[in-house]
Tab-separated table of C-alpha atoms and ligand atoms in Angstrom:
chain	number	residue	atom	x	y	z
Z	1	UNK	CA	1.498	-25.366	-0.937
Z	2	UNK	CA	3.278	-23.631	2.016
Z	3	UNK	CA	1.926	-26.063	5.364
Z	4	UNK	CA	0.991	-24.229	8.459
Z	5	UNK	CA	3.781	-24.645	10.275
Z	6	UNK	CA	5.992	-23.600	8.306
Z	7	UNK	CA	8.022	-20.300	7.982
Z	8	UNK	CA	7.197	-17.454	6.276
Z	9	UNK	CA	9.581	-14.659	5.446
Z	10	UNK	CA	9.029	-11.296	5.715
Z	11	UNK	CA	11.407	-8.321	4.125
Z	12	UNK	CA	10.463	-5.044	6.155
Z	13	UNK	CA	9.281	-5.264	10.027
Z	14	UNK	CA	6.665	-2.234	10.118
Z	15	UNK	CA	3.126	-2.222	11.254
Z	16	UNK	CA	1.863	-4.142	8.258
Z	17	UNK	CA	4.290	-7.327	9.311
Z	18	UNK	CA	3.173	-6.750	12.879
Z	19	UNK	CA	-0.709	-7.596	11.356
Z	20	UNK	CA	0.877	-10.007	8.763
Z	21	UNK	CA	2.645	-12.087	11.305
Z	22	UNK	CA	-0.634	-11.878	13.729
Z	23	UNK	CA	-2.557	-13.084	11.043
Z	24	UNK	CA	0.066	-16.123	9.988
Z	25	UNK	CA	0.368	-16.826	13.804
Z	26	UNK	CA	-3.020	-17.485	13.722
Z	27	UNK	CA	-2.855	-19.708	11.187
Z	28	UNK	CA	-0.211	-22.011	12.423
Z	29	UNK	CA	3.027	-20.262	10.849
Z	30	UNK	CA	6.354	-18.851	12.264
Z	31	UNK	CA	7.491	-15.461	10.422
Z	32	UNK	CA	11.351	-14.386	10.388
Z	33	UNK	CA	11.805	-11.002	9.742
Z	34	UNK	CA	14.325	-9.099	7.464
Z	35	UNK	CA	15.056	-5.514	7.911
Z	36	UNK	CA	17.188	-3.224	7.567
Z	37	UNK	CA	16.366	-1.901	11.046
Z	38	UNK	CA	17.073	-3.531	14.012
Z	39	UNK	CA	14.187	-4.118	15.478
Z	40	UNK	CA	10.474	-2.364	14.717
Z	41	UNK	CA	6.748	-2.774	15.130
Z	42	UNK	CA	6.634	-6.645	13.919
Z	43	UNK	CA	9.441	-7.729	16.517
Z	44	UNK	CA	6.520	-8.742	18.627
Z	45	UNK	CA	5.390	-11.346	16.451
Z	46	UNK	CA	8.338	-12.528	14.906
Z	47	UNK	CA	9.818	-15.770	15.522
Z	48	UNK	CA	13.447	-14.317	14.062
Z	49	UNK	CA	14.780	-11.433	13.544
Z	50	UNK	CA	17.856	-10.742	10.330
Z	51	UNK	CA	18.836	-7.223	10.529
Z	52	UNK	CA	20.447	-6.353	7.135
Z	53	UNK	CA	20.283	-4.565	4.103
Z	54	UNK	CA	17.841	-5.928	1.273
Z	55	UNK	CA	21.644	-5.797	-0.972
Z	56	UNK	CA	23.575	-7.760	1.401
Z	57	UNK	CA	23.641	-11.079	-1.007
Z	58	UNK	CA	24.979	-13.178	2.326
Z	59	UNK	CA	22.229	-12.217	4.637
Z	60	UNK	CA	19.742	-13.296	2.201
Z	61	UNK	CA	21.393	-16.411	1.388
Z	62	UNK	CA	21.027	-17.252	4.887
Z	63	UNK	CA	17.423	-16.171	5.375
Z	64	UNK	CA	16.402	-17.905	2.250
Z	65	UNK	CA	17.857	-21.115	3.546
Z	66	UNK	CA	15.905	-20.645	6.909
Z	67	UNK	CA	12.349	-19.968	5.757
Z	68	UNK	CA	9.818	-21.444	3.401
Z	69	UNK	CA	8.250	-19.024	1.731
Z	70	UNK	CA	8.560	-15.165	1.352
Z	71	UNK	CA	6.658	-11.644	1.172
Z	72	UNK	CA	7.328	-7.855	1.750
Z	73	UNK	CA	5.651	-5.699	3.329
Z	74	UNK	CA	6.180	-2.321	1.296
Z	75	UNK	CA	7.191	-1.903	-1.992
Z	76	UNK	CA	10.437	0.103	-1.945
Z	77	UNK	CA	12.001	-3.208	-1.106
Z	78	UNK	CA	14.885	-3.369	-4.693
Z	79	UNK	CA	13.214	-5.586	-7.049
Z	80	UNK	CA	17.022	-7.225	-6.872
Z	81	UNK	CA	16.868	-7.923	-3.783
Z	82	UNK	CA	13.197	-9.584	-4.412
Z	83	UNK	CA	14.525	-11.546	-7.476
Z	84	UNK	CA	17.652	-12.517	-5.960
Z	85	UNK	CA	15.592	-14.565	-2.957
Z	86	UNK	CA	13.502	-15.749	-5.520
Z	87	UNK	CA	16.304	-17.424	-7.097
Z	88	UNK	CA	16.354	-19.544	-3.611
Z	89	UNK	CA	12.950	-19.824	-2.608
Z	90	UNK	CA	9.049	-18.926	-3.871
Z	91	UNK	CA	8.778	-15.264	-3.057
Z	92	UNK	CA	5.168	-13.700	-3.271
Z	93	UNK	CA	3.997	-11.223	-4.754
Z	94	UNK	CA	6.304	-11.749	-7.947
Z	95	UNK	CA	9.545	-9.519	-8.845
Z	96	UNK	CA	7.605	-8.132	-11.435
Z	97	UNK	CA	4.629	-7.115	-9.617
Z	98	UNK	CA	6.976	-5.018	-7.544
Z	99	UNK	CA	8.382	-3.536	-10.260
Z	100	UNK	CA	5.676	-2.464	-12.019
Z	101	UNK	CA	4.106	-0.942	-8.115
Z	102	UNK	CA	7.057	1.038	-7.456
Z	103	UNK	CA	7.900	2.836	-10.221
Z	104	UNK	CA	4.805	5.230	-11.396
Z	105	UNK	CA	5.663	5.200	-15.087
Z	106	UNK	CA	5.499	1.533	-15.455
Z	107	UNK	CA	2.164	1.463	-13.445
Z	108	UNK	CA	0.515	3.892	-15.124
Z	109	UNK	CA	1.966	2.417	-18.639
Z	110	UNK	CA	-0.039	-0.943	-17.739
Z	111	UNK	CA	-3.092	0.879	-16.667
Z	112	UNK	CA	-3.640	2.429	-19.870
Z	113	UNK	CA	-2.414	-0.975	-21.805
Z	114	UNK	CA	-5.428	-2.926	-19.668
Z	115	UNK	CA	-7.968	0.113	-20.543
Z	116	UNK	CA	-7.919	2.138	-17.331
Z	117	UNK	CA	-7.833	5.985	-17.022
Z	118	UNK	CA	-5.273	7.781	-15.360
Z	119	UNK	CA	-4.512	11.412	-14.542
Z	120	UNK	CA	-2.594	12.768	-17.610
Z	121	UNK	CA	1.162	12.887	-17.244
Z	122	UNK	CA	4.479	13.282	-18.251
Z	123	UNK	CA	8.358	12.470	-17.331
Z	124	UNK	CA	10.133	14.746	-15.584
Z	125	UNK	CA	14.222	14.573	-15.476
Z	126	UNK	CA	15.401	18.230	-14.591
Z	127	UNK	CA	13.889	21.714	-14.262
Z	128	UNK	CA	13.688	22.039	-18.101
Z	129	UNK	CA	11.638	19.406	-18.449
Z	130	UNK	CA	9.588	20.496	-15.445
Z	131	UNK	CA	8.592	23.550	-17.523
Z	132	UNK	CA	8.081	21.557	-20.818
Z	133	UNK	CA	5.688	19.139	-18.951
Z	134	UNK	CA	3.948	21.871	-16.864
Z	135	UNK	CA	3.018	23.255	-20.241
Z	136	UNK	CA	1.916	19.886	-21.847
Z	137	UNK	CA	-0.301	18.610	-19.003
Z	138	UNK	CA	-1.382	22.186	-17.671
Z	139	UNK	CA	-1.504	23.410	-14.491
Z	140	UNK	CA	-2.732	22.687	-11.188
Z	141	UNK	CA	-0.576	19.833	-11.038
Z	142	UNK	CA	1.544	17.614	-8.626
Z	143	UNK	CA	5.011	16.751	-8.947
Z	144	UNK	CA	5.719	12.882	-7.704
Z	145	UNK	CA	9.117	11.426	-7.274
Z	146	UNK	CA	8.839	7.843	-9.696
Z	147	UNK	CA	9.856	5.890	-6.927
Z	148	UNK	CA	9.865	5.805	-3.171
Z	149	UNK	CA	6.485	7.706	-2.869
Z	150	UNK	CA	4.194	6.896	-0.159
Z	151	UNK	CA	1.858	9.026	1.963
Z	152	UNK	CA	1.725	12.203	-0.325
Z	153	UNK	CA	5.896	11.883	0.637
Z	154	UNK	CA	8.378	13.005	-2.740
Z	155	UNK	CA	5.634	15.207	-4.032
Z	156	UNK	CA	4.922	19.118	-4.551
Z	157	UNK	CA	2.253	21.049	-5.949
Z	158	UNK	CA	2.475	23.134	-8.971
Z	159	UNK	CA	-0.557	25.643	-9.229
Z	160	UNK	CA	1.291	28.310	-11.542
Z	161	UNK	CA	3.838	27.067	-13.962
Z	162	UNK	CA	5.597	29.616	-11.791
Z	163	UNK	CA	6.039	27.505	-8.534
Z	164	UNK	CA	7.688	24.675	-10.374
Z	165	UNK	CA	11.481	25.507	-9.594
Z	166	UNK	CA	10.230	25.431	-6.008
Z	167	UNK	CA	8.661	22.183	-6.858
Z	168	UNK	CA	11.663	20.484	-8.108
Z	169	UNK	CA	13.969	21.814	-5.049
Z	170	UNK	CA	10.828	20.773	-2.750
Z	171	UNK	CA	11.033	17.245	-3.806
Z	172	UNK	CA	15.252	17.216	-3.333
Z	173	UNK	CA	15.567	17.104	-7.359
Z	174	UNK	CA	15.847	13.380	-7.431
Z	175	UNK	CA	18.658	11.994	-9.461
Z	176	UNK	CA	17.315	9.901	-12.903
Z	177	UNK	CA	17.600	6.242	-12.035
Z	178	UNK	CA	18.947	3.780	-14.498
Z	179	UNK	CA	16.722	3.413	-17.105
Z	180	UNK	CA	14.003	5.102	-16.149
Z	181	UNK	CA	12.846	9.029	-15.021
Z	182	UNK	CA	13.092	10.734	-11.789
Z	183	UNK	CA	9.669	11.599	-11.404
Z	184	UNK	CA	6.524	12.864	-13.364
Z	185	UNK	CA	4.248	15.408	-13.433
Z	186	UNK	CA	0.560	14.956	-13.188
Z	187	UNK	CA	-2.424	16.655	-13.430
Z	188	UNK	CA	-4.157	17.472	-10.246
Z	189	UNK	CA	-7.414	15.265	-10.979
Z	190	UNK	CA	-10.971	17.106	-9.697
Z	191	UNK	CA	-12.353	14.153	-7.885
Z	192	UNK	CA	-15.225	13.663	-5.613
Z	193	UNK	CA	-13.961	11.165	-3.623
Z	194	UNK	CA	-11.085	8.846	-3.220
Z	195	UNK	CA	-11.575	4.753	-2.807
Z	196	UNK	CA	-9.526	1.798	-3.159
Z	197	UNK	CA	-10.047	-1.998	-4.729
Z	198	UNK	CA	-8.635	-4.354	-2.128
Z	199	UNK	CA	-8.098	-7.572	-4.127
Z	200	UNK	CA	-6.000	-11.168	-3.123
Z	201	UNK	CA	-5.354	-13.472	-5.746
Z	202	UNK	CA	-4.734	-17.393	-5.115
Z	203	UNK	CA	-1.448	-18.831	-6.255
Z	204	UNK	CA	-4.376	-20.919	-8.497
Z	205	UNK	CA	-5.504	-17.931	-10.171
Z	206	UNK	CA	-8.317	-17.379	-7.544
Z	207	UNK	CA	-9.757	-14.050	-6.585
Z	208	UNK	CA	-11.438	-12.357	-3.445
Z	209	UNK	CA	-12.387	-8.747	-3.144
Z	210	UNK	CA	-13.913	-6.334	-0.456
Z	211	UNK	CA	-16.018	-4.458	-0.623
Z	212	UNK	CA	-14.734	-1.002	-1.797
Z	213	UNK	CA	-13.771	1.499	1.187
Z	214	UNK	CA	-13.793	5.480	0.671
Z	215	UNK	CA	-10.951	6.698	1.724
Z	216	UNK	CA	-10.341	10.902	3.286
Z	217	UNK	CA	-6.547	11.388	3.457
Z	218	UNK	CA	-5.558	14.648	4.699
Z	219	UNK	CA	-2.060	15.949	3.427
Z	220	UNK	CA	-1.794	12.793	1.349
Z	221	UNK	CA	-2.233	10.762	4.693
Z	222	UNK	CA	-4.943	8.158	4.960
Z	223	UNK	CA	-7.125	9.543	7.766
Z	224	UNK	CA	-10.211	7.301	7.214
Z	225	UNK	CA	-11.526	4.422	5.358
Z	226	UNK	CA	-15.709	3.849	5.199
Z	227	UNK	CA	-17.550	0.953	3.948
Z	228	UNK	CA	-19.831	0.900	2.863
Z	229	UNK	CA	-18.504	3.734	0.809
Z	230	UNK	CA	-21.358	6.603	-0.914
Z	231	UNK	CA	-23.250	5.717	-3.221
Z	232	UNK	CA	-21.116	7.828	-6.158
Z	233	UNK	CA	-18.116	5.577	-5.348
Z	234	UNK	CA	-20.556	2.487	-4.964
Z	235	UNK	CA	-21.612	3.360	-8.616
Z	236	UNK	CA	-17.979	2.844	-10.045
Z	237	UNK	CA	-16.567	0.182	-8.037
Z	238	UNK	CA	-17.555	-2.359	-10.589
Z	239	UNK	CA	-15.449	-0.595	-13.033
Z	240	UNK	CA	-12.236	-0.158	-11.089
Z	241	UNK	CA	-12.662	-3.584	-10.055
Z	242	UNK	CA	-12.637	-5.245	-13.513
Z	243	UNK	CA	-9.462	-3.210	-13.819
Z	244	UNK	CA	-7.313	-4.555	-10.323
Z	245	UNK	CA	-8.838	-8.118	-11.676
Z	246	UNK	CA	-6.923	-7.349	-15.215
Z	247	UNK	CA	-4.146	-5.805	-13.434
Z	248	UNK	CA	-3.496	-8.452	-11.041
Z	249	UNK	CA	-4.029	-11.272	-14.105
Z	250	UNK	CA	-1.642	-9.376	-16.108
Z	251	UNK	CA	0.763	-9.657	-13.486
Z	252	UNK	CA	-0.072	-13.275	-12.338
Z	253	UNK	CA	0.115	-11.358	-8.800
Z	254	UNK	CA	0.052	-14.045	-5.726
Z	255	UNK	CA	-1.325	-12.119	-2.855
Z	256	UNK	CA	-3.352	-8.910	-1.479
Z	257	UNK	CA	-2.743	-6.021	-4.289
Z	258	UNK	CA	-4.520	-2.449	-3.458
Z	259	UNK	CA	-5.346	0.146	-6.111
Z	260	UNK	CA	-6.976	3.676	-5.078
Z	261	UNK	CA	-8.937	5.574	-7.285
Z	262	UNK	CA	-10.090	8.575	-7.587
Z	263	UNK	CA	-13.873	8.845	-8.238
Z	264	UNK	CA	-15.006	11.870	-10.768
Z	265	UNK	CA	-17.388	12.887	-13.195
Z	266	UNK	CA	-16.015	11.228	-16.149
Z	267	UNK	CA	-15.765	7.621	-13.599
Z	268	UNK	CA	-12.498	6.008	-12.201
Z	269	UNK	CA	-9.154	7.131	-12.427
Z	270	UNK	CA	-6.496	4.850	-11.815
Z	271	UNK	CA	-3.962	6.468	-8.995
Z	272	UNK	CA	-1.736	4.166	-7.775
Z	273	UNK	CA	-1.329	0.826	-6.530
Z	274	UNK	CA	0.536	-1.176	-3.858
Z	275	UNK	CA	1.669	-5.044	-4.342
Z	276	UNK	CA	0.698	-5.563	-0.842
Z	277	UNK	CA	-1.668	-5.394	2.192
Z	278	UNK	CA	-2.824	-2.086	2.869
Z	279	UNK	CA	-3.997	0.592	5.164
Z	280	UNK	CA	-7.270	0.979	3.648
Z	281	UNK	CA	-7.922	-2.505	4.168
Z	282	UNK	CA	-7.059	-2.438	8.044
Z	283	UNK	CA	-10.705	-2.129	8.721
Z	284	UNK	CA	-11.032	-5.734	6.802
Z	285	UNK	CA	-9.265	-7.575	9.929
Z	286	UNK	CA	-12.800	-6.920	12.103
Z	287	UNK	CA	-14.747	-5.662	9.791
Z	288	UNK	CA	-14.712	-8.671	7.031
Z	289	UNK	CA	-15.526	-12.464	7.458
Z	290	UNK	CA	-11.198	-12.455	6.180
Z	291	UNK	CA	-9.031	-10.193	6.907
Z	292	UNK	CA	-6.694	-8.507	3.863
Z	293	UNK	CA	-3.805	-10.012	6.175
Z	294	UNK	CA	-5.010	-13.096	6.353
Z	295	UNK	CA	-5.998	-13.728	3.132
Z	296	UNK	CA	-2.421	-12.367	2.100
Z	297	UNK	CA	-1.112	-15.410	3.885
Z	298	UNK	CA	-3.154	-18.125	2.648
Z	299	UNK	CA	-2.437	-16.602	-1.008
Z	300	UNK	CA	1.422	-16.207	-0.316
Z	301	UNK	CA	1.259	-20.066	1.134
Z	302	UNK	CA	-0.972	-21.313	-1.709
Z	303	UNK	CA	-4.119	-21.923	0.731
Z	304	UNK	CA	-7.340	-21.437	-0.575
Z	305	UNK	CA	-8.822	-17.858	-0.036
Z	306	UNK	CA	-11.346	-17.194	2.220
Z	307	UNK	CA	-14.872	-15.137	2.170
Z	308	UNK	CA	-14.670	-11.499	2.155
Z	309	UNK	CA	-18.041	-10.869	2.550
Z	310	UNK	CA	-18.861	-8.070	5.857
Z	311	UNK	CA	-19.333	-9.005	9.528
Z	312	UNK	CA	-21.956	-6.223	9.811
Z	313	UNK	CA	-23.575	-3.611	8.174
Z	314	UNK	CA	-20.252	-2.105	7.515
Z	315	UNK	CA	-17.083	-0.992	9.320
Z	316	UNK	CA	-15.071	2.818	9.625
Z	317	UNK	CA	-11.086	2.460	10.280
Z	318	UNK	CA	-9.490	5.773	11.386
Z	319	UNK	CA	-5.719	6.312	11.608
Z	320	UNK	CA	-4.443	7.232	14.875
Z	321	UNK	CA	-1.364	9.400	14.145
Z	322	UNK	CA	1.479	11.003	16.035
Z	323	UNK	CA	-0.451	11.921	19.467
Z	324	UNK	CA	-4.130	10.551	18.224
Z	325	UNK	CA	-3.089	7.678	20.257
Z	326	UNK	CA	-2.919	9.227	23.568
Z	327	UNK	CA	-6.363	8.456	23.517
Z	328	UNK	CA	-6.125	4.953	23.774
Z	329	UNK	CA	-7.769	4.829	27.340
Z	330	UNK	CA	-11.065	6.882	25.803
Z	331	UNK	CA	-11.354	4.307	22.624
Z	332	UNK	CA	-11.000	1.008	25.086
Z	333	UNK	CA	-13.790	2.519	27.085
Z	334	UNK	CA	-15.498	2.735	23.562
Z	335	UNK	CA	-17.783	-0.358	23.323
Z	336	UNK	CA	-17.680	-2.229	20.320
Z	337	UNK	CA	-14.265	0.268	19.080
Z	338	UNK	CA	-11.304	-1.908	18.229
Z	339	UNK	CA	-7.963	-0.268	19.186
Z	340	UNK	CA	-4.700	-1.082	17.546
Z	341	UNK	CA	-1.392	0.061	18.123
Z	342	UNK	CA	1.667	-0.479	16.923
Z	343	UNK	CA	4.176	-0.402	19.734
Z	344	UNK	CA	5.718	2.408	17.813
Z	345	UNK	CA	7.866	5.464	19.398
Z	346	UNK	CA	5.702	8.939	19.014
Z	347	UNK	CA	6.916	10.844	16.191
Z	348	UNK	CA	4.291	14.044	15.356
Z	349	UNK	CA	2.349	12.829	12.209
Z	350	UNK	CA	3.882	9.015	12.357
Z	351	UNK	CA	1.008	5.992	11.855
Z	352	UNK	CA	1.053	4.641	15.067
Z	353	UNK	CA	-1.964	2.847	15.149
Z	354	UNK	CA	-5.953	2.616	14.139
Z	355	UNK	CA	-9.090	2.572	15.369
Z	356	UNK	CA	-12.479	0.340	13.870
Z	357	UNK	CA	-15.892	0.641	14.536
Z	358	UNK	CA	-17.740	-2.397	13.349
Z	359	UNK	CA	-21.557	-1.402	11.995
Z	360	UNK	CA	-21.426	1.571	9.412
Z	361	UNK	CA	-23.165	4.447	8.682
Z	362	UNK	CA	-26.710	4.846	11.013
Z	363	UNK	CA	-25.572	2.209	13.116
Z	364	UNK	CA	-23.873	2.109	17.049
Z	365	UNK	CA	-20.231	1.656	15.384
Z	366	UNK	CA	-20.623	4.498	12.906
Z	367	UNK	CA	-17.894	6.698	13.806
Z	368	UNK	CA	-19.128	10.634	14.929
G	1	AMP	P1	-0.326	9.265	-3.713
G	1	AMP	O1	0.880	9.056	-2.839
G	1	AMP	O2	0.012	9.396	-5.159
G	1	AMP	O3	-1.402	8.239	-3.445
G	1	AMP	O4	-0.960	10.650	-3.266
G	1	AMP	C1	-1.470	10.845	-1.950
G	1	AMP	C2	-2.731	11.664	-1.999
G	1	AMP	O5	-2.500	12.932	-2.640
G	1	AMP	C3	-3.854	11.036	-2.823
G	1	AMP	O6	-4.552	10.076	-2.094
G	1	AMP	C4	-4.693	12.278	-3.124
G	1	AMP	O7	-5.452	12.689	-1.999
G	1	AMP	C5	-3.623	13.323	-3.409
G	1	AMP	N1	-3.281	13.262	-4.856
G	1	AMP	C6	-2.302	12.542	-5.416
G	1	AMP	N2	-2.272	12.691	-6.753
G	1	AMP	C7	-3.287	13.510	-7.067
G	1	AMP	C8	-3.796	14.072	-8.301
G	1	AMP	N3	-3.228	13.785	-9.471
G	1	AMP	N4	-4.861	14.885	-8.221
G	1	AMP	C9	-5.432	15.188	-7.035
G	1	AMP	N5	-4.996	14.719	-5.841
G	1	AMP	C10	-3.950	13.895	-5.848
């Protein structure tokens, strides 16, 4: 057990350290951030500041002498780096749960091990391959980069087995990594709605879910999360969330771990998952008795979790991105809407911060 008052370590410094160190702040803890950047959303809220890259061996001897505990707050973080600190000090989530988040063919190999479905796919190492997988998985389909995907970024559509040398140039035809492929082709799944299980698990084994938000992302961009979610989704949460519980056992994860699904006829498919908070769980931090952040904390320091149960009938979180935050004086005149921003420069598209409405659907806080 990690006392409050103690240090927590945090490799990255975006938006979802900024709520991580609010949250461990709250609870009586200092956070040091490592980065490669200089300075970035979290600066705010951390105590200290190591600007370095995750390879630099030195600078992370020195921050693992100077902290008590660690975390990341995205998974393209080098499992290396992640093992190397964990050589010198506890370091939550485990090495291995990043691995397995970051890389899709070693997620989607464990999904189907633990008796999940997932979109049919196939490796993908040059434009030769391209063709032979377009023609064993079929097309429409979506060609994702293995690693360093997030937000519908390193992937290309394939409706025609005709568009896939545009495909391949479209996602910078990424170089094979040791061991491993350089991306994979997938089969563009028919779904009637996206959700995700947000799940913590106690460094005793311990879990705590929310309830299941629906997520709308538009150009592979979260735009909103709703909970409670429709009844369709409603109907196969129970199933997905036997699987994150298998997933996350499998992995003795320690921490928040978020897996999105894609809700069809045929039930759950398995799309991806992150070893960390996440943005469909923002809505958790008013909108839940604990917040995803702060239960990430109290897993990461080995504190018991707490409830997860909703602070009304429900809650709607909606992304506020590039100039969506210019409206910041409108949504503070909002009663009941809780604004959250980032402290980020405006960059067209960029997350810079999110909006909840506590309540739910029918109610005052339902969002229009
Ligand atoms: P990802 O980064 O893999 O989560 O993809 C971002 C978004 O792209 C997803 O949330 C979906 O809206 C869409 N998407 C990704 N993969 C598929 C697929 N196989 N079939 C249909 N839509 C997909």
């Amino acid at each position: 057990m990690v006392p409050p008052g103690a240090t927590i370590g945090i490799l990255g410094g975006g938006q979802l350290g900024r709520m991580l160190g609010l949250a461990a702040a709250q609870l009586g803890y200092r956070v040091h951030v490592f980065a490669p950047e200089a300075s970035g959303p979290a600066t705010e809220v951390a105590a200290e500041w190591t600007q370095a890259r995750f390879e630099d061996g030195d600078a992370m001897r020195a921050f693992a002498a100077r902290i008590d505990v660690a975390t990341y707050e995205f998974e393209n973080v080098d499992p290396h780096a992640v093992s190397y600190l964990a050589g010198r000090v506890q370091v939550h989530p485990s090495a291995r749960s990043l691995d397995v988040s970051r890389y899709r063919p070693h997620e989607k190999a464990l999904v189907a091990e633990l008796g999940g479905r997932t979109a049919a796919w196939a490796p993908v190492d040059d434009l030769d391959a391209l063709h032979a997988a377009a023609a064993q998985v079929g097309t429409p389909a979506i060609l994702k980069t293995t690693l360093f995907g997030y937000d519908g970024k390193g992937q290309a559509r394939i409706d025609t087995p005709e568009d896939a040398a545009a495909a391949w140039d479209a996602i910078g035809r990424p170089p094979r990594p040791p061991a491993g492929h350089a991306a994979i082709l997938e089969a563009r799944v028919d779904f009637a709605a996206e959700f995700s299980v947000l799940l913590a698990r106690g460094a005793d084994g311990t879990t705590a879910v929310w309830d299941v938000p629906e997520n709308v992302h538009v150009d592979g961009v979260l735009a909103t999360s709703i909970v409670p979610a429709s009844p369709l989704v409603r109907e196969q949460a129970d199933e997905a969330i036997a699987l994150a519980k298998r997933i996350a056992e499998a992995l003795g994860h320690v921490g928040v771990l978020a897996c999105e699904f894609f809700a069809t006829a045929d039930g759950p498919v398995f799309n991806e998952m992150a070893p960390r908070v996440h943005n469909s769980g923002h809505w958790t931090i008013e909108g839940a008795v604990t917040s995803q952040f702060e239960n990430h904390i109290r897993a990461v320091c080995g504190l018991p979790l707490g409830a997860t149960a909703l602070t009304g009938a429900g809650a709607t979180m909606e992304n506020l991105l590039g100039e969506e935050a210019d409206r910041w004086p409108t949504l503070l005149a909002e009663p009941g809407a809780h604004l959250h921003l980032y402290g980020k420069t405006m960059r067209e598209g960029r997350k810079m911060g999110h909006v909840t409405r506590v309540g739910g659907p029918g109610t005052a806080g339902a969002m229009p």
